[in-house]
Tab-separated table of C-alpha atoms and ligand atoms in Angstrom:
chain	number	residue	atom	x	y	z
A	1	MET	CA	3.422	72.644	-60.588
A	2	ASN	CA	2.381	75.474	-58.313
A	3	ALA	CA	3.252	75.329	-54.615
A	4	ARG	CA	1.123	78.247	-53.550
A	5	HIS	CA	-2.445	76.902	-53.335
A	6	GLU	CA	-2.633	74.674	-50.265
A	7	ALA	CA	0.368	74.697	-47.990
A	8	PRO	CA	-0.402	72.877	-44.744
A	9	ALA	CA	2.746	73.013	-42.605
A	10	LEU	CA	4.688	69.804	-43.078
A	11	ASP	CA	6.679	68.030	-40.396
A	12	PHE	CA	10.339	67.684	-41.318
A	13	ILE	CA	10.052	64.127	-39.976
A	14	ASP	CA	6.535	62.830	-39.414
A	15	LEU	CA	6.692	60.683	-36.283
A	16	LYS	CA	3.024	61.301	-35.434
A	17	SER	CA	1.681	59.393	-38.460
A	18	GLN	CA	4.124	56.580	-37.765
A	19	TYR	CA	2.845	56.287	-34.198
A	20	ALA	CA	-0.777	56.409	-35.387
A	21	ALA	CA	-0.084	53.429	-37.662
A	22	LEU	CA	1.663	51.444	-34.918
A	23	ARG	CA	-0.263	52.692	-31.885
A	24	GLN	CA	-1.714	49.358	-30.797
A	25	THR	CA	1.497	47.362	-31.151
A	26	ILE	CA	3.656	49.985	-29.471
A	27	ASN	CA	1.160	50.555	-26.655
A	28	GLU	CA	0.909	46.820	-26.010
A	29	ARG	CA	4.681	46.460	-26.036
A	30	ILE	CA	5.084	49.341	-23.559
A	31	GLN	CA	2.283	48.018	-21.350
A	32	ARG	CA	3.979	44.633	-21.135
A	33	VAL	CA	7.120	46.277	-19.755
A	34	LEU	CA	5.083	48.292	-17.253
A	35	ASP	CA	3.445	45.039	-16.142
A	36	HIS	CA	6.624	43.007	-15.665
A	37	GLY	CA	8.579	45.977	-14.290
A	38	GLN	CA	12.058	44.913	-15.461
A	39	TYR	CA	13.072	48.345	-16.684
A	40	ILE	CA	16.773	47.546	-16.840
A	41	MET	CA	17.896	44.585	-18.969
A	42	GLY	CA	14.354	43.172	-19.149
A	43	PRO	CA	13.428	40.430	-21.644
A	44	GLU	CA	12.762	42.948	-24.450
A	45	VAL	CA	16.474	43.840	-24.478
A	46	GLN	CA	17.542	40.359	-25.514
A	47	GLU	CA	14.542	39.947	-27.810
A	48	MET	CA	15.468	43.132	-29.669
A	49	GLU	CA	19.142	42.187	-29.839
A	50	GLN	CA	18.280	38.799	-31.336
A	51	ARG	CA	15.870	40.311	-33.854
A	52	LEU	CA	18.359	42.972	-34.951
A	53	ALA	CA	21.296	40.568	-35.180
A	54	ALA	CA	19.136	38.452	-37.490
A	55	CYS	CA	18.171	41.574	-39.515
A	56	THR	CA	21.808	42.449	-40.220
A	57	GLY	CA	23.327	38.970	-40.318
A	58	ALA	CA	25.878	39.866	-37.602
A	59	ARG	CA	26.502	37.228	-34.932
A	60	HIS	CA	26.085	39.688	-32.062
A	61	CYS	CA	23.990	42.748	-31.334
A	62	ILE	CA	24.712	44.670	-28.146
A	63	SER	CA	22.100	47.312	-27.373
A	64	VAL	CA	23.416	50.499	-25.783
A	65	ALA	CA	22.192	53.855	-24.514
A	66	SER	CA	22.655	55.801	-27.786
A	67	GLY	CA	24.462	55.848	-31.115
A	68	THR	CA	27.198	57.893	-29.479
A	69	GLU	CA	27.605	55.265	-26.768
A	70	ALA	CA	27.752	52.559	-29.453
A	71	LEU	CA	30.728	54.255	-31.133
A	72	LEU	CA	32.431	54.939	-27.820
A	73	ILE	CA	32.048	51.392	-26.510
A	74	ALA	CA	33.248	49.883	-29.813
A	75	LEU	CA	36.330	52.126	-29.681
A	76	MET	CA	36.922	51.277	-26.006
A	77	ALA	CA	36.816	47.576	-26.892
A	78	LEU	CA	39.820	48.181	-29.166
A	79	ASP	CA	41.933	49.232	-26.132
A	80	LEU	CA	43.259	52.377	-27.809
A	81	LYS	CA	46.307	54.071	-26.302
A	82	PRO	CA	46.952	57.833	-26.095
A	83	GLY	CA	48.313	58.990	-29.439
A	84	ASP	CA	46.586	56.237	-31.423
A	85	GLU	CA	44.804	57.473	-34.519
A	86	VAL	CA	41.423	56.707	-36.020
A	87	ILE	CA	40.709	57.782	-39.595
A	88	THR	CA	37.274	59.248	-40.251
A	89	THR	CA	35.372	61.847	-42.252
A	90	PRO	CA	34.986	65.458	-41.138
A	91	PHE	CA	31.584	65.664	-42.827
A	92	THR	CA	29.429	63.940	-40.235
A	93	PHE	CA	27.646	64.493	-36.944
A	94	ALA	CA	30.029	65.430	-34.121
A	95	ALA	CA	29.560	62.098	-32.304
A	96	THR	CA	31.762	60.325	-34.839
A	97	ALA	CA	34.888	62.324	-33.950
A	98	GLU	CA	33.853	63.071	-30.381
A	99	THR	CA	33.939	59.409	-29.396
A	100	ILE	CA	37.421	58.977	-30.904
A	101	VAL	CA	38.689	61.756	-28.630
A	102	LEU	CA	36.756	60.377	-25.638
A	103	ALA	CA	38.347	56.964	-26.209
A	104	GLY	CA	41.766	58.634	-25.888
A	105	ALA	CA	42.721	58.650	-29.559
A	106	ARG	CA	43.114	61.323	-32.234
A	107	PRO	CA	40.720	61.703	-35.180
A	108	VAL	CA	42.489	61.943	-38.536
A	109	PHE	CA	40.184	63.506	-41.082
A	110	VAL	CA	40.122	62.293	-44.681
A	111	ASP	CA	38.069	64.289	-47.175
A	112	ILE	CA	34.828	63.121	-48.788
A	113	GLU	CA	33.798	62.290	-52.339
A	114	PRO	CA	31.998	65.405	-53.569
A	115	ASP	CA	29.063	63.518	-55.105
A	116	SER	CA	28.221	60.959	-52.388
A	117	CYS	CA	29.509	62.956	-49.388
A	118	ASN	CA	31.022	59.774	-47.950
A	119	ILE	CA	34.701	59.370	-47.034
A	120	ASP	CA	36.910	59.097	-50.130
A	121	ALA	CA	38.395	55.614	-49.823
A	122	THR	CA	41.118	56.446	-52.368
A	123	LYS	CA	42.556	58.986	-49.917
A	124	ILE	CA	42.606	56.759	-46.825
A	125	GLU	CA	45.866	54.882	-47.362
A	126	ALA	CA	47.893	58.123	-47.534
A	127	ALA	CA	46.591	59.036	-44.062
A	128	ILE	CA	47.706	55.780	-42.389
A	129	THR	CA	50.642	56.009	-39.978
A	130	ARG	CA	52.208	53.637	-37.443
A	131	LYS	CA	49.700	54.985	-34.922
A	132	THR	CA	46.566	54.256	-36.954
A	133	LYS	CA	44.357	51.670	-35.250
A	134	ALA	CA	41.006	51.949	-36.990
A	135	ILE	CA	38.982	53.453	-39.831
A	136	MET	CA	35.536	54.829	-39.063
A	137	PRO	CA	33.480	55.429	-42.229
A	138	VAL	CA	29.976	56.894	-41.945
A	139	GLY	CA	26.983	55.944	-44.101
A	140	LEU	CA	25.976	59.562	-44.541
A	141	TYR	CA	22.333	60.313	-45.381
A	142	GLY	CA	21.628	56.571	-45.513
A	143	GLN	CA	24.126	55.320	-48.122
A	144	VAL	CA	27.090	53.276	-46.929
A	145	ALA	CA	30.639	54.195	-47.960
A	146	ASP	CA	32.976	52.081	-50.147
A	147	MET	CA	33.162	49.327	-47.568
A	148	ASP	CA	34.922	46.684	-49.713
A	149	GLU	CA	37.752	49.087	-50.494
A	150	ILE	CA	37.898	50.274	-46.876
A	151	ASN	CA	37.935	46.722	-45.487
A	152	ALA	CA	40.691	45.763	-47.949
A	153	ILE	CA	42.833	48.713	-46.794
A	154	ALA	CA	42.137	47.814	-43.153
A	155	GLN	CA	43.160	44.222	-43.777
A	156	ARG	CA	46.421	45.250	-45.474
A	157	HIS	CA	47.351	47.420	-42.485
A	158	GLY	CA	45.883	45.343	-39.630
A	159	LEU	CA	43.233	47.930	-38.683
A	160	ALA	CA	39.714	47.628	-37.298
A	161	VAL	CA	36.767	49.104	-39.205
A	162	ILE	CA	33.928	50.730	-37.297
A	163	GLU	CA	30.986	51.404	-39.582
A	164	ASP	CA	28.978	54.357	-38.274
A	165	ALA	CA	25.571	53.167	-39.448
A	166	ALA	CA	23.521	55.698	-37.454
A	167	GLN	CA	21.984	57.007	-40.684
A	168	SER	CA	22.294	53.943	-42.917
A	169	PHE	CA	20.615	51.242	-40.821
A	170	GLY	CA	18.306	49.333	-43.174
A	171	ALA	CA	20.451	50.059	-46.259
A	172	THR	CA	22.123	47.351	-48.316
A	173	TYR	CA	25.554	47.167	-49.879
A	174	LYS	CA	26.221	44.477	-52.491
A	175	GLY	CA	23.440	42.397	-50.952
A	176	ARG	CA	24.763	42.786	-47.405
A	177	LYS	CA	23.225	44.853	-44.629
A	178	SER	CA	24.545	48.086	-43.204
A	179	GLY	CA	25.676	47.461	-39.629
A	180	ASN	CA	27.367	44.214	-40.681
A	181	LEU	CA	30.029	45.610	-42.986
A	182	GLY	CA	33.062	46.076	-40.734
A	183	THR	CA	34.672	44.801	-37.538
A	184	PHE	CA	31.863	46.704	-35.815
A	185	GLY	CA	28.695	48.384	-37.018
A	186	CYS	CA	27.207	51.032	-34.750
A	187	THR	CA	23.739	52.486	-35.079
A	188	SER	CA	21.441	54.965	-33.358
A	189	PHE	CA	17.774	54.704	-32.456
A	190	PHE	CA	17.395	58.472	-32.041
A	191	PRO	CA	13.710	59.099	-32.866
A	192	SER	CA	14.370	60.588	-36.308
A	193	LYS	CA	16.661	57.803	-37.523
A	194	PRO	CA	15.454	55.168	-40.026
A	195	LEU	CA	14.812	52.868	-37.030
A	196	GLY	CA	14.080	55.099	-34.051
A	197	CYS	CA	12.825	54.637	-30.510
A	198	TYR	CA	11.082	57.229	-28.292
A	199	GLY	CA	14.200	58.571	-26.637
A	200	ASP	CA	17.842	57.578	-26.888
A	201	GLY	CA	19.100	54.167	-27.884
A	202	GLY	CA	21.669	52.473	-30.056
A	203	ALA	CA	23.315	49.181	-30.951
A	204	ILE	CA	26.672	47.661	-31.761
A	205	PHE	CA	26.934	44.779	-34.218
A	206	THR	CA	29.898	42.464	-34.558
A	207	SER	CA	30.612	38.875	-35.498
A	208	ASP	CA	33.759	38.762	-33.353
A	209	ASP	CA	32.951	36.850	-30.137
A	210	THR	CA	35.793	38.395	-28.097
A	211	LEU	CA	34.950	41.969	-29.106
A	212	ALA	CA	31.253	41.325	-28.461
A	213	GLN	CA	32.064	40.141	-24.944
A	214	ALA	CA	34.243	43.220	-24.379
A	215	CYS	CA	31.365	45.499	-25.503
A	216	ARG	CA	28.907	43.706	-23.203
A	217	GLU	CA	31.244	44.232	-20.272
A	218	ILE	CA	32.050	47.855	-21.094
A	219	ARG	CA	28.301	48.566	-21.346
A	220	VAL	CA	27.903	47.686	-17.650
A	221	HIS	CA	30.875	49.448	-16.048
A	222	GLY	CA	33.403	46.893	-17.256
A	223	GLN	CA	31.923	44.049	-15.218
A	224	SER	CA	32.773	40.503	-16.252
A	225	ALA	CA	30.685	39.290	-13.288
A	226	ARG	CA	28.590	41.173	-10.742
A	227	TYR	CA	30.897	43.640	-8.940
A	228	THR	CA	33.938	42.285	-10.753
A	229	HIS	CA	35.196	45.243	-12.767
A	230	THR	CA	37.681	43.695	-15.157
A	231	ARG	CA	38.045	46.807	-17.294
A	232	VAL	CA	36.987	50.452	-17.264
A	233	GLY	CA	33.487	50.749	-18.674
A	234	VAL	CA	30.498	53.068	-18.805
A	235	GLY	CA	26.845	53.041	-17.780
A	236	GLY	CA	25.705	52.379	-21.316
A	237	ARG	CA	22.619	50.157	-21.254
A	238	MET	CA	19.532	50.772	-23.348
A	239	ASP	CA	16.268	50.952	-21.363
A	240	THR	CA	13.875	48.023	-21.668
A	241	LEU	CA	11.071	50.458	-22.565
A	242	GLN	CA	13.027	51.801	-25.527
A	243	CYS	CA	13.786	48.263	-26.719
A	244	ALA	CA	10.033	47.599	-26.548
A	245	VAL	CA	9.429	50.629	-28.800
A	246	VAL	CA	11.988	49.380	-31.333
A	247	LEU	CA	10.334	45.939	-31.291
A	248	GLY	CA	7.007	47.635	-32.020
A	249	LYS	CA	8.557	49.607	-34.872
A	250	LEU	CA	10.093	46.475	-36.385
A	251	GLU	CA	6.541	45.414	-37.247
A	252	ARG	CA	6.602	47.519	-40.387
A	253	PHE	CA	10.321	48.380	-40.691
A	254	ASP	CA	10.738	46.482	-43.989
A	255	TRP	CA	7.797	48.412	-45.424
A	256	GLU	CA	9.266	51.689	-44.159
A	257	ILE	CA	12.617	50.996	-45.801
A	258	GLU	CA	10.897	50.090	-49.060
A	259	ARG	CA	8.828	53.276	-48.842
A	260	ARG	CA	11.915	55.416	-48.125
A	261	LEU	CA	13.601	53.973	-51.222
A	262	GLN	CA	10.488	54.741	-53.314
A	263	LEU	CA	10.194	58.271	-51.946
A	264	GLY	CA	13.879	58.919	-52.593
A	265	GLN	CA	13.434	57.736	-56.180
A	266	ARG	CA	10.311	59.865	-56.611
A	267	TYR	CA	12.060	62.971	-55.224
A	268	ARG	CA	14.931	62.408	-57.653
A	269	GLU	CA	12.647	61.930	-60.664
A	270	LEU	CA	10.514	64.985	-59.917
A	271	ILE	CA	13.470	67.246	-59.130
A	272	THR	CA	15.295	66.159	-62.282
A	273	ARG	CA	12.178	66.619	-64.413
A	274	SER	CA	11.493	70.055	-62.892
A	275	GLY	CA	14.812	71.431	-64.143
A	276	ALA	CA	15.288	73.252	-60.798
A	277	PRO	CA	18.929	74.264	-60.196
A	278	VAL	CA	19.391	71.600	-57.565
A	279	HIS	CA	22.070	68.880	-57.620
A	280	LEU	CA	21.335	65.391	-56.409
A	281	LEU	CA	23.494	63.096	-54.334
A	282	THR	CA	25.026	60.201	-56.293
A	283	VAL	CA	23.860	56.772	-55.205
A	284	ARG	CA	26.493	54.235	-56.247
A	285	PRO	CA	25.646	50.984	-58.059
A	286	GLU	CA	25.021	47.879	-55.946
A	287	ARG	CA	23.940	49.888	-52.905
A	288	ASP	CA	20.922	51.890	-51.887
A	289	CYS	CA	20.265	54.941	-49.766
A	290	VAL	CA	17.582	54.803	-47.065
A	291	TRP	CA	17.497	58.606	-46.906
A	292	ALA	CA	17.788	59.246	-43.190
A	293	GLN	CA	17.820	62.753	-44.649
A	294	PHE	CA	16.820	63.558	-48.217
A	295	THR	CA	19.704	65.902	-48.917
A	296	VAL	CA	20.390	67.912	-52.073
A	297	PHE	CA	22.910	70.578	-53.078
A	298	VAL	CA	21.705	74.154	-53.686
A	299	LYS	CA	23.312	77.529	-54.128
A	300	GLU	CA	22.264	80.507	-51.983
A	301	ARG	CA	20.999	78.047	-49.430
A	302	GLU	CA	19.792	80.452	-46.768
A	303	ALA	CA	17.573	82.343	-49.196
A	304	VAL	CA	16.160	79.090	-50.592
A	305	GLN	CA	15.467	77.811	-47.078
A	306	ALA	CA	13.678	81.034	-46.141
A	307	ARG	CA	11.475	80.860	-49.252
A	308	LEU	CA	10.692	77.197	-48.602
A	309	LYS	CA	9.758	78.013	-45.027
A	310	ALA	CA	7.324	80.666	-46.269
A	311	LEU	CA	5.789	77.979	-48.507
A	312	GLY	CA	5.285	75.654	-45.512
A	313	VAL	CA	8.294	73.402	-46.193
A	314	PRO	CA	10.753	72.911	-43.328
A	315	THR	CA	14.369	72.166	-44.186
A	316	ALA	CA	17.554	71.418	-42.260
A	317	VAL	CA	21.289	71.400	-42.904
A	318	HIS	CA	23.322	68.259	-42.262
A	319	TYR	CA	25.910	69.758	-41.608
A	320	PRO	CA	26.689	73.468	-41.883
A	321	LYS	CA	30.350	73.142	-40.858
A	322	PRO	CA	32.738	70.229	-41.311
A	323	LEU	CA	34.216	69.021	-38.046
A	324	HIS	CA	37.747	70.202	-38.851
A	325	HIS	CA	36.304	73.746	-38.811
A	326	GLN	CA	34.680	73.248	-35.412
A	327	PRO	CA	36.666	74.703	-32.505
A	328	ALA	CA	36.704	71.374	-30.643
A	329	TYR	CA	38.340	69.497	-33.553
A	330	ALA	CA	40.245	72.161	-35.507
A	331	GLU	CA	43.583	71.117	-33.970
A	332	HIS	CA	43.364	67.747	-35.734
A	333	CYS	CA	43.417	69.023	-39.313
A	334	CYS	CA	44.533	72.080	-41.283
A	335	ALA	CA	41.647	74.342	-42.287
A	336	GLU	CA	42.179	73.842	-46.044
A	337	CYS	CA	42.870	70.107	-45.904
A	338	CYS	CA	39.350	68.859	-46.661
A	339	PRO	CA	38.040	71.197	-49.381
A	340	GLU	CA	35.264	68.870	-50.581
A	341	SER	CA	33.762	68.729	-47.081
A	342	GLN	CA	33.909	72.496	-46.884
A	343	HIS	CA	32.251	72.835	-50.286
A	344	ALA	CA	29.480	70.356	-49.387
A	345	ALA	CA	28.846	72.020	-46.011
A	346	ALA	CA	28.110	75.289	-47.807
A	347	ARG	CA	25.552	73.718	-50.167
A	348	VAL	CA	23.720	70.775	-48.607
A	349	MET	CA	20.075	71.145	-47.672
A	350	SER	CA	17.750	68.409	-46.415
A	351	LEU	CA	14.070	68.189	-47.375
A	352	PRO	CA	11.244	66.528	-45.406
A	353	MET	CA	11.553	62.755	-45.382
A	354	SER	CA	9.885	59.919	-43.519
A	355	ALA	CA	8.150	56.742	-44.580
A	356	ASP	CA	4.768	58.410	-43.954
A	357	LEU	CA	5.389	61.327	-46.312
A	358	THR	CA	2.556	61.113	-48.849
A	359	ASP	CA	2.997	61.397	-52.621
A	360	ALA	CA	0.996	64.657	-52.525
A	361	GLN	CA	3.226	66.107	-49.802
A	362	LEU	CA	6.332	65.131	-51.741
A	363	GLN	CA	4.957	66.823	-54.871
A	364	HIS	CA	4.213	69.908	-52.825
A	365	VAL	CA	7.818	69.980	-51.566
A	366	VAL	CA	9.184	69.718	-55.099
A	367	SER	CA	6.821	72.438	-56.386
A	368	ALA	CA	7.929	74.674	-53.537
A	369	LEU	CA	11.572	73.869	-54.305
A	370	VAL	CA	11.084	74.897	-57.918
A	371	GLU	CA	9.540	78.161	-56.793
A	372	ALA	CA	12.134	78.788	-54.074
A	373	THR	CA	15.111	78.223	-56.374
A	374	ARG	CA	13.624	80.494	-59.037
A	375	GLY	CA	14.432	83.352	-56.650
B	401	LIG	C1	26.438	59.813	-38.245
B	401	LIG	C2	26.002	59.781	-36.819
B	401	LIG	N1	26.799	59.202	-35.905
B	401	LIG	C3	26.439	59.133	-34.613
B	401	LIG	C4	25.254	59.667	-34.164
B	401	LIG	C5	24.955	59.634	-32.696
B	401	LIG	O1	23.771	58.983	-32.375
B	401	LIG	P1	22.952	59.372	-31.047
B	401	LIG	O2	22.290	60.679	-31.291
B	401	LIG	O3	21.980	58.257	-30.887
B	401	LIG	O4	23.917	59.434	-29.924
B	401	LIG	C6	24.381	60.263	-35.071
B	401	LIG	C7	23.084	60.788	-34.625
B	401	LIG	O5	22.705	61.880	-34.803
B	401	LIG	C8	24.766	60.347	-36.438
B	401	LIG	O6	23.982	60.918	-37.346
C-alpha cells in the first residue's frame, strides 16, 4: 500500500456527503417548520422524542438544548446537595465532570481500563463513600462501559446511574440499546456525533416516570405549570428546527450505524494486517462500538499526526489531558491517582470516521498510517 499517489484532503468527519444523501428529506423537514412557525416546542419535538424513545426502548425521551444540558438536567433531577459525590471517569470530554460541579456536587474520578478506555468498574466500589449519590460512566468512542457491573454496584449502594451516551448512541450492549442502560441515559446531537443535528441538541432517556417529569420541568425553568416554578430549572429546550434535522437523519440512521460498524471492522483488519506499530482499542464481547471517533494508540503521536497531515489525513486527539490534570478539576483528584488515563491521554489518536467514508478513503488512511508510523 502506498499513500503517496493521490491524496485528496479528507474531512475528519464528512457531514457534506451525509447532507447530500439526505438533502431532500432534511430540506422538507426544515421547510415544514418554517411553514408552521412553531420554533419552540413545535410538533417535531414530540415526534422526535417518541421516535427516539422507541429506538432505545426507554419509556421517556426528553429533548434538551445539548448533551451538556442533558447531563446537567439529569443530575439536577437527583436533587444533589453540596458535598454529594458523583463517581465518573477522568478520561472524557469536560462536560461529564463540569455538569457534576454545576449541579453542586463533587466529581470523584475512577481510573479507566487501559484497553477499552472506559471506567474500570472493578475500581468503583472502593471510591464509594456515604456522600456518593450517583455513578456516571461514559461510552467512550462509541462503546458502552460495563453497565451490568455498574448497575449492580449502584443497586447495592442505592445510587443512580447516569449513562453518558453522547458518543455511544446507536451502540448495543447485550442486546440492549445505549441510552437505556441506567437510571438515565444522556446523549448529544452535536453535529459530529453518531446522531447529530445542525447545531446543538441532546436528549435524556429514562423509564422512571417521576424523574422524567422532573427533567421536563427543569428543562423549562422548573415550571410544573405555566408561571408556576416548582423547582429551580434552566432554559434547556431543544429547538424545533434541530429536532426536524434529527428526524431527517433518522431516515438512514440504522444504515449509518451498520456502516460505522463495518468501517470500524475494516480499519481494524487493515491496520492489523499492515503490521503498523499501532494498538487497537479492545471491543468487549456482547457489545459493539459505533466509533464516534475511530481511536487508536500510537507512540510519538505528534510526529505521526504531522506526517499524516502532510499525506492529507486529518487526525484529532480525544483527549490530550485527563480531567484530573485540568486546572478546573485538579482539586478533585491527586495527580498520580489515575495512571491509566494519563497513559491513554499521551497515546490516543483519532482517524477520520463517518458513515460516508468510502472504502478507498479508508484504505488511503491506513496506507498513510503505515507510512507515518514508519518514521
Ligand atoms: C462524552 C461526552 N459527554 C458530553 C458531551 C457534551 O455534549 P454537547 O457538546 O452536546 O454539549 C460530549 C460532546 O462532546 C461528549 O463527548
